[in-house]
mmCIF file with all atom_site columns, C-alpha atoms in Angstrom:
data_model
loop_
_atom_site.group_PDB
_atom_site.id
_atom_site.type_symbol
_atom_site.label_atom_id
_atom_site.label_alt_id
_atom_site.label_comp_id
_atom_site.label_asym_id
_atom_site.label_entity_id
_atom_site.label_seq_id
_atom_site.pdbx_PDB_ins_code
_atom_site.Cartn_x
_atom_site.Cartn_y
_atom_site.Cartn_z
_atom_site.occupancy
_atom_site.B_iso_or_equiv
_atom_site.pdbx_formal_charge
_atom_site.auth_seq_id
_atom_site.auth_comp_id
_atom_site.auth_asym_id
_atom_site.auth_atom_id
_atom_site.pdbx_PDB_model_num
ATOM 1   C CA . MET A 1 1   ? -24.711 -125.100 181.025 1.00 0.00 ? 1   MET A CA 1
ATOM 2   C CA . SER A 1 2   ? -21.327 -124.335 179.613 1.00 0.00 ? 2   SER A CA 1
ATOM 3   C CA . GLY A 1 3   ? -17.862 -125.774 179.677 1.00 0.00 ? 3   GLY A CA 1
ATOM 4   C CA . LYS A 1 4   ? -14.762 -126.513 177.679 1.00 0.00 ? 4   LYS A CA 1
ATOM 5   C CA . VAL A 1 5   ? -13.232 -129.919 176.979 1.00 0.00 ? 5   VAL A CA 1
ATOM 6   C CA . THR A 1 6   ? -9.866  -130.309 175.286 1.00 0.00 ? 6   THR A CA 1
ATOM 7   C CA . VAL A 1 7   ? -9.314  -133.604 173.486 1.00 0.00 ? 7   VAL A CA 1
ATOM 8   C CA . VAL A 1 8   ? -5.733  -134.651 172.647 1.00 0.00 ? 8   VAL A CA 1
ATOM 9   C CA . THR A 1 9   ? -5.327  -137.785 170.563 1.00 0.00 ? 9   THR A CA 1
ATOM 10  C CA . ASP A 1 10  ? -2.565  -139.381 168.541 1.00 0.00 ? 10  ASP A CA 1
ATOM 11  C CA . ARG A 1 11  ? -4.882  -139.794 165.513 1.00 0.00 ? 11  ARG A CA 1
ATOM 12  C CA . PRO A 1 12  ? -7.915  -138.069 164.071 1.00 0.00 ? 12  PRO A CA 1
ATOM 13  C CA . LEU A 1 13  ? -11.270 -139.116 165.597 1.00 0.00 ? 13  LEU A CA 1
ATOM 14  C CA . SER A 1 14  ? -14.436 -139.931 163.725 1.00 0.00 ? 14  SER A CA 1
ATOM 15  C CA . ARG A 1 15  ? -17.618 -138.065 164.389 1.00 0.00 ? 15  ARG A CA 1
ATOM 16  C CA . SER A 1 16  ? -18.956 -140.984 166.443 1.00 0.00 ? 16  SER A CA 1
ATOM 17  C CA . GLU A 1 17  ? -15.732 -141.138 168.499 1.00 0.00 ? 17  GLU A CA 1
ATOM 18  C CA . TYR A 1 18  ? -16.029 -137.424 169.289 1.00 0.00 ? 18  TYR A CA 1
ATOM 19  C CA . PHE A 1 19  ? -19.631 -137.991 170.376 1.00 0.00 ? 19  PHE A CA 1
ATOM 20  C CA . GLU A 1 20  ? -18.484 -140.816 172.613 1.00 0.00 ? 20  GLU A CA 1
ATOM 21  C CA . VAL A 1 21  ? -15.872 -138.430 174.176 1.00 0.00 ? 21  VAL A CA 1
ATOM 22  C CA . PHE A 1 22  ? -18.685 -135.912 174.727 1.00 0.00 ? 22  PHE A CA 1
ATOM 23  C CA . LEU A 1 23  ? -20.942 -138.456 176.381 1.00 0.00 ? 23  LEU A CA 1
ATOM 24  C CA . SER A 1 24  ? -18.055 -139.759 178.499 1.00 0.00 ? 24  SER A CA 1
ATOM 25  C CA . THR A 1 25  ? -17.258 -136.244 179.626 1.00 0.00 ? 25  THR A CA 1
ATOM 26  C CA . LEU A 1 26  ? -20.885 -135.618 180.612 1.00 0.00 ? 26  LEU A CA 1
ATOM 27  C CA . ARG A 1 27  ? -21.014 -138.928 182.496 1.00 0.00 ? 27  ARG A CA 1
ATOM 28  C CA . ALA A 1 28  ? -17.850 -138.098 184.442 1.00 0.00 ? 28  ALA A CA 1
ATOM 29  C CA . ASN A 1 29  ? -19.435 -134.782 185.503 1.00 0.00 ? 29  ASN A CA 1
ATOM 30  C CA . GLY A 1 30  ? -22.767 -136.250 186.551 1.00 0.00 ? 30  GLY A CA 1
ATOM 31  C CA . LEU A 1 31  ? -24.666 -135.331 183.454 1.00 0.00 ? 31  LEU A CA 1
ATOM 32  C CA . VAL A 1 32  ? -26.339 -137.244 180.658 1.00 0.00 ? 32  VAL A CA 1
ATOM 33  C CA . ALA A 1 33  ? -27.480 -136.389 177.113 1.00 0.00 ? 33  ALA A CA 1
ATOM 34  C CA . VAL A 1 34  ? -31.045 -137.536 176.533 1.00 0.00 ? 34  VAL A CA 1
ATOM 35  C CA . PRO A 1 35  ? -32.385 -137.571 172.965 1.00 0.00 ? 35  PRO A CA 1
ATOM 36  C CA . THR A 1 36  ? -35.447 -135.453 172.288 1.00 0.00 ? 36  THR A CA 1
ATOM 37  C CA . SER A 1 37  ? -38.233 -136.112 169.750 1.00 0.00 ? 37  SER A CA 1
ATOM 38  C CA . ASN A 1 38  ? -36.732 -133.677 167.189 1.00 0.00 ? 38  ASN A CA 1
ATOM 39  C CA . GLY A 1 39  ? -33.327 -135.432 167.111 1.00 0.00 ? 39  GLY A CA 1
ATOM 40  C CA . ALA A 1 40  ? -31.453 -133.006 169.341 1.00 0.00 ? 40  ALA A CA 1
ATOM 41  C CA . PHE A 1 41  ? -30.057 -133.943 172.792 1.00 0.00 ? 41  PHE A CA 1
ATOM 42  C CA . ARG A 1 42  ? -31.021 -132.444 176.148 1.00 0.00 ? 42  ARG A CA 1
ATOM 43  C CA . VAL A 1 43  ? -28.256 -132.338 178.752 1.00 0.00 ? 43  VAL A CA 1
ATOM 44  C CA . GLN A 1 44  ? -29.573 -132.931 182.249 1.00 0.00 ? 44  GLN A CA 1
ATOM 45  C CA . PRO A 1 45  ? -28.305 -134.112 185.676 1.00 0.00 ? 45  PRO A CA 1
ATOM 46  C CA . LEU A 1 46  ? -27.839 -137.863 185.953 1.00 0.00 ? 46  LEU A CA 1
ATOM 47  C CA . ASP A 1 47  ? -29.688 -138.261 189.250 1.00 0.00 ? 47  ASP A CA 1
ATOM 48  C CA . ASN A 1 48  ? -33.151 -138.033 187.720 1.00 0.00 ? 48  ASN A CA 1
ATOM 49  C CA . ALA A 1 49  ? -32.411 -139.341 184.262 1.00 0.00 ? 49  ALA A CA 1
ATOM 50  C CA . ALA A 1 50  ? -33.982 -142.780 184.854 1.00 0.00 ? 50  ALA A CA 1
ATOM 51  C CA . SER A 1 51  ? -37.397 -141.223 185.085 1.00 0.00 ? 51  SER A CA 1
ATOM 52  C CA . GLN A 1 52  ? -37.020 -139.249 181.887 1.00 0.00 ? 52  GLN A CA 1
ATOM 53  C CA . PRO A 1 53  ? -37.565 -140.384 178.289 1.00 0.00 ? 53  PRO A CA 1
ATOM 54  C CA . SER A 1 54  ? -34.558 -142.123 176.821 1.00 0.00 ? 54  SER A CA 1
ATOM 55  C CA . ARG A 1 55  ? -33.536 -144.111 173.778 1.00 0.00 ? 55  ARG A CA 1
ATOM 56  C CA . ILE A 1 56  ? -35.085 -147.614 173.649 1.00 0.00 ? 56  ILE A CA 1
ATOM 57  C CA . GLY A 1 57  ? -32.566 -150.399 173.116 1.00 0.00 ? 57  GLY A CA 1
ATOM 58  C CA . VAL A 1 58  ? -28.784 -150.543 173.174 1.00 0.00 ? 58  VAL A CA 1
ATOM 59  C CA . ALA A 1 59  ? -28.329 -151.690 169.592 1.00 0.00 ? 59  ALA A CA 1
ATOM 60  C CA . GLY A 1 60  ? -26.164 -149.093 167.976 1.00 0.00 ? 60  GLY A CA 1
ATOM 61  C CA . ALA A 1 61  ? -26.056 -146.934 171.098 1.00 0.00 ? 61  ALA A CA 1
ATOM 62  C CA . ALA A 1 62  ? -22.760 -145.288 172.128 1.00 0.00 ? 62  ALA A CA 1
ATOM 63  C CA . ARG A 1 63  ? -21.458 -146.942 175.338 1.00 0.00 ? 63  ARG A CA 1
ATOM 64  C CA . ASN A 1 64  ? -22.012 -143.784 177.366 1.00 0.00 ? 64  ASN A CA 1
ATOM 65  C CA . SER A 1 65  ? -25.566 -143.287 176.069 1.00 0.00 ? 65  SER A CA 1
ATOM 66  C CA . TYR A 1 66  ? -28.375 -143.428 178.607 1.00 0.00 ? 66  TYR A CA 1
ATOM 67  C CA . VAL A 1 67  ? -30.903 -145.943 177.346 1.00 0.00 ? 67  VAL A CA 1
ATOM 68  C CA . THR A 1 68  ? -33.916 -148.012 178.287 1.00 0.00 ? 68  THR A CA 1
ATOM 69  C CA . GLU A 1 69  ? -33.761 -151.726 177.526 1.00 0.00 ? 69  GLU A CA 1
ATOM 70  C CA . ILE A 1 70  ? -36.456 -154.410 177.769 1.00 0.00 ? 70  ILE A CA 1
ATOM 71  C CA . ILE A 1 71  ? -34.929 -157.768 178.508 1.00 0.00 ? 71  ILE A CA 1
ATOM 72  C CA . ARG A 1 72  ? -37.256 -160.747 177.969 1.00 0.00 ? 72  ARG A CA 1
ATOM 73  C CA . LEU A 1 73  ? -36.762 -163.768 180.214 1.00 0.00 ? 73  LEU A CA 1
ATOM 74  C CA . ARG A 1 74  ? -37.199 -167.357 179.199 1.00 0.00 ? 74  ARG A CA 1
ATOM 75  C CA . ALA A 1 75  ? -36.753 -169.442 182.318 1.00 0.00 ? 75  ALA A CA 1
ATOM 76  C CA . THR A 1 76  ? -36.256 -167.010 185.194 1.00 0.00 ? 76  THR A CA 1
ATOM 77  C CA . ASP A 1 77  ? -39.115 -165.257 187.027 1.00 0.00 ? 77  ASP A CA 1
ATOM 78  C CA . ALA A 1 78  ? -38.960 -161.487 186.530 1.00 0.00 ? 78  ALA A CA 1
ATOM 79  C CA . ALA A 1 79  ? -39.188 -160.736 190.294 1.00 0.00 ? 79  ALA A CA 1
ATOM 80  C CA . SER A 1 80  ? -36.195 -162.969 191.100 1.00 0.00 ? 80  SER A CA 1
ATOM 81  C CA . ALA A 1 81  ? -34.293 -161.554 188.113 1.00 0.00 ? 81  ALA A CA 1
ATOM 82  C CA . VAL A 1 82  ? -34.667 -158.075 189.578 1.00 0.00 ? 82  VAL A CA 1
ATOM 83  C CA . ASP A 1 83  ? -32.960 -159.278 192.760 1.00 0.00 ? 83  ASP A CA 1
ATOM 84  C CA . THR A 1 84  ? -30.101 -160.692 190.691 1.00 0.00 ? 84  THR A CA 1
ATOM 85  C CA . VAL A 1 85  ? -29.694 -157.609 188.497 1.00 0.00 ? 85  VAL A CA 1
ATOM 86  C CA . ARG A 1 86  ? -30.311 -154.778 191.014 1.00 0.00 ? 86  ARG A CA 1
ATOM 87  C CA . PRO A 1 87  ? -26.734 -154.784 192.375 1.00 0.00 ? 87  PRO A CA 1
ATOM 88  C CA . LEU A 1 88  ? -25.386 -154.435 188.825 1.00 0.00 ? 88  LEU A CA 1
ATOM 89  C CA . VAL A 1 89  ? -27.423 -151.305 187.951 1.00 0.00 ? 89  VAL A CA 1
ATOM 90  C CA . SER A 1 90  ? -25.620 -148.017 188.451 1.00 0.00 ? 90  SER A CA 1
ATOM 91  C CA . ALA A 1 91  ? -26.769 -145.679 191.247 1.00 0.00 ? 91  ALA A CA 1
ATOM 92  C CA . GLN A 1 92  ? -28.482 -143.499 188.660 1.00 0.00 ? 92  GLN A CA 1
ATOM 93  C CA . GLY A 1 93  ? -30.127 -146.381 186.809 1.00 0.00 ? 93  GLY A CA 1
ATOM 94  C CA . SER A 1 94  ? -33.217 -148.472 187.600 1.00 0.00 ? 94  SER A CA 1
ATOM 95  C CA . VAL A 1 95  ? -34.577 -151.933 187.025 1.00 0.00 ? 95  VAL A CA 1
ATOM 96  C CA . THR A 1 96  ? -38.243 -152.951 187.152 1.00 0.00 ? 96  THR A CA 1
ATOM 97  C CA . ALA A 1 97  ? -39.925 -156.309 186.801 1.00 0.00 ? 97  ALA A CA 1
ATOM 98  C CA . ASN A 1 98  ? -42.650 -156.553 184.184 1.00 0.00 ? 98  ASN A CA 1
ATOM 99  C CA . ARG A 1 99  ? -44.350 -159.631 185.660 1.00 0.00 ? 99  ARG A CA 1
ATOM 100 C CA . GLY A 1 100 ? -47.097 -159.877 182.990 1.00 0.00 ? 100 GLY A CA 1
ATOM 101 C CA . GLY A 1 101 ? -44.498 -160.042 180.192 1.00 0.00 ? 101 GLY A CA 1
ATOM 102 C CA . ASN A 1 102 ? -41.875 -161.850 182.289 1.00 0.00 ? 102 ASN A CA 1
ATOM 103 C CA . SER A 1 103 ? -39.303 -159.237 181.382 1.00 0.00 ? 103 SER A CA 1
ATOM 104 C CA . LEU A 1 104 ? -37.130 -156.561 182.933 1.00 0.00 ? 104 LEU A CA 1
ATOM 105 C CA . VAL A 1 105 ? -37.080 -152.877 182.090 1.00 0.00 ? 105 VAL A CA 1
ATOM 106 C CA . VAL A 1 106 ? -33.584 -151.540 182.705 1.00 0.00 ? 106 VAL A CA 1
ATOM 107 C CA . VAL A 1 107 ? -32.628 -147.897 182.430 1.00 0.00 ? 107 VAL A CA 1
ATOM 108 C CA . ASP A 1 108 ? -28.880 -147.247 182.585 1.00 0.00 ? 108 ASP A CA 1
ATOM 109 C CA . PHE A 1 109 ? -25.844 -146.554 180.453 1.00 0.00 ? 109 PHE A CA 1
ATOM 110 C CA . ALA A 1 110 ? -25.582 -148.713 177.365 1.00 0.00 ? 110 ALA A CA 1
ATOM 111 C CA . ASP A 1 111 ? -22.255 -150.280 178.424 1.00 0.00 ? 111 ASP A CA 1
ATOM 112 C CA . ASN A 1 112 ? -23.733 -151.336 181.728 1.00 0.00 ? 112 ASN A CA 1
ATOM 113 C CA . ILE A 1 113 ? -26.899 -152.674 180.149 1.00 0.00 ? 113 ILE A CA 1
ATOM 114 C CA . ARG A 1 114 ? -24.765 -154.814 177.782 1.00 0.00 ? 114 ARG A CA 1
ATOM 115 C CA . ARG A 1 115 ? -23.072 -156.260 180.872 1.00 0.00 ? 115 ARG A CA 1
ATOM 116 C CA . ILE A 1 116 ? -26.444 -156.850 182.546 1.00 0.00 ? 116 ILE A CA 1
ATOM 117 C CA . ARG A 1 117 ? -27.811 -158.502 179.501 1.00 0.00 ? 117 ARG A CA 1
ATOM 118 C CA . GLU A 1 118 ? -24.793 -160.913 179.406 1.00 0.00 ? 118 GLU A CA 1
ATOM 119 C CA . VAL A 1 119 ? -25.316 -161.795 183.091 1.00 0.00 ? 119 VAL A CA 1
ATOM 120 C CA . ILE A 1 120 ? -29.023 -162.487 182.408 1.00 0.00 ? 120 ILE A CA 1
ATOM 121 C CA . ARG A 1 121 ? -28.132 -164.562 179.366 1.00 0.00 ? 121 ARG A CA 1
ATOM 122 C CA . ARG A 1 122 ? -25.977 -166.792 181.547 1.00 0.00 ? 122 ARG A CA 1
ATOM 123 C CA . VAL A 1 123 ? -28.432 -166.980 184.474 1.00 0.00 ? 123 VAL A CA 1
ATOM 124 C CA . ASP A 1 124 ? -31.693 -167.286 182.510 1.00 0.00 ? 124 ASP A CA 1
ATOM 125 C CA . THR A 1 125 ? -31.402 -170.944 181.640 1.00 0.00 ? 125 THR A CA 1
ATOM 126 C CA . ASP A 1 126 ? -33.798 -173.787 181.992 1.00 0.00 ? 126 ASP A CA 1
ATOM 127 C CA . THR A 1 127 ? -32.265 -176.291 184.355 1.00 0.00 ? 127 THR A CA 1
ATOM 128 C CA . SER A 1 128 ? -34.928 -178.940 183.796 1.00 0.00 ? 128 SER A CA 1
ATOM 129 C CA . SER A 1 129 ? -34.307 -181.539 181.153 1.00 0.00 ? 129 SER A CA 1
ATOM 130 C CA . THR A 1 130 ? -36.323 -184.135 179.358 1.00 0.00 ? 130 THR A CA 1
ATOM 131 C CA . ARG A 1 131 ? -34.916 -187.517 178.364 1.00 0.00 ? 131 ARG A CA 1
ATOM 132 C CA . VAL A 1 132 ? -36.572 -190.289 176.399 1.00 0.00 ? 132 VAL A CA 1
ATOM 133 C CA . VAL A 1 133 ? -35.786 -193.774 177.693 1.00 0.00 ? 133 VAL A CA 1
ATOM 134 C CA . ALA A 1 134 ? -36.600 -196.869 175.651 1.00 0.00 ? 134 ALA A CA 1
ATOM 135 C CA . LEU A 1 135 ? -38.107 -199.559 177.849 1.00 0.00 ? 135 LEU A CA 1
ATOM 136 C CA . LYS A 1 136 ? -37.120 -203.200 177.301 1.00 0.00 ? 136 LYS A CA 1
ATOM 137 C CA . ASN A 1 137 ? -38.368 -205.156 180.307 1.00 0.00 ? 137 ASN A CA 1
ATOM 138 C CA . ALA A 1 138 ? -41.450 -203.210 181.473 1.00 0.00 ? 138 ALA A CA 1
ATOM 139 C CA . SER A 1 139 ? -44.376 -201.326 180.046 1.00 0.00 ? 139 SER A CA 1
ATOM 140 C CA . ALA A 1 140 ? -44.627 -197.533 180.253 1.00 0.00 ? 140 ALA A CA 1
ATOM 141 C CA . ARG A 1 141 ? -47.850 -197.892 182.246 1.00 0.00 ? 141 ARG A CA 1
ATOM 142 C CA . ASP A 1 142 ? -46.127 -200.074 184.926 1.00 0.00 ? 142 ASP A CA 1
ATOM 143 C CA . ILE A 1 143 ? -43.182 -197.606 185.205 1.00 0.00 ? 143 ILE A CA 1
ATOM 144 C CA . ALA A 1 144 ? -45.584 -194.670 185.433 1.00 0.00 ? 144 ALA A CA 1
ATOM 145 C CA . THR A 1 145 ? -47.549 -196.349 188.203 1.00 0.00 ? 145 THR A CA 1
ATOM 146 C CA . ALA A 1 146 ? -44.324 -197.137 190.099 1.00 0.00 ? 146 ALA A CA 1
ATOM 147 C CA . LEU A 1 147 ? -43.064 -193.555 189.714 1.00 0.00 ? 147 LEU A CA 1
ATOM 148 C CA . GLN A 1 148 ? -46.378 -192.132 190.845 1.00 0.00 ? 148 GLN A CA 1
ATOM 149 C CA . GLY A 1 149 ? -46.184 -194.319 193.934 1.00 0.00 ? 149 GLY A CA 1
ATOM 150 C CA . LEU A 1 150 ? -42.685 -192.969 194.705 1.00 0.00 ? 150 LEU A CA 1
ATOM 151 C CA . ILE A 1 151 ? -43.760 -189.332 194.223 1.00 0.00 ? 151 ILE A CA 1
ATOM 152 C CA . GLY A 1 152 ? -46.913 -189.828 196.300 1.00 0.00 ? 152 GLY A CA 1
ATOM 153 C CA . THR A 1 153 ? -45.016 -191.329 199.258 1.00 0.00 ? 153 THR A CA 1
ATOM 154 C CA . GLY A 1 154 ? -42.315 -188.631 199.095 1.00 0.00 ? 154 GLY A CA 1
ATOM 155 C CA . GLY A 1 155 ? -39.725 -191.332 198.292 1.00 0.00 ? 155 GLY A CA 1
#
């Protein structure tokens, strides 16, 4: 693979900013840089990148890095979370439910995974609540019996 990219800026870029330009250029051309075990990067087509090894976690990842993220769920079932998240995953990414650990495994660009994580944070909430009520005119046993009667009759 070879090519030339000209970068014109109004200020000097840092090393990390140049790397982000590099990753962005690859992404725009249907390619992705995947880190290898020796610290180098392998440039490959994007269409099969989800099945290849990638960086684990978005913390510190450049926005155009291709990463794998494990998102743990607190209140939402992993299978239903996949249905919610799937439309947000890019065409080249993937999302899988880990039912045993009630988590999602998402492979996509870091900027998109950050967005998916924010959506899950807002959706993955426990809607049930517990409230303690002090009783003044009845015993807890009498109230429990009355409530069981209502639940048992479907009322």
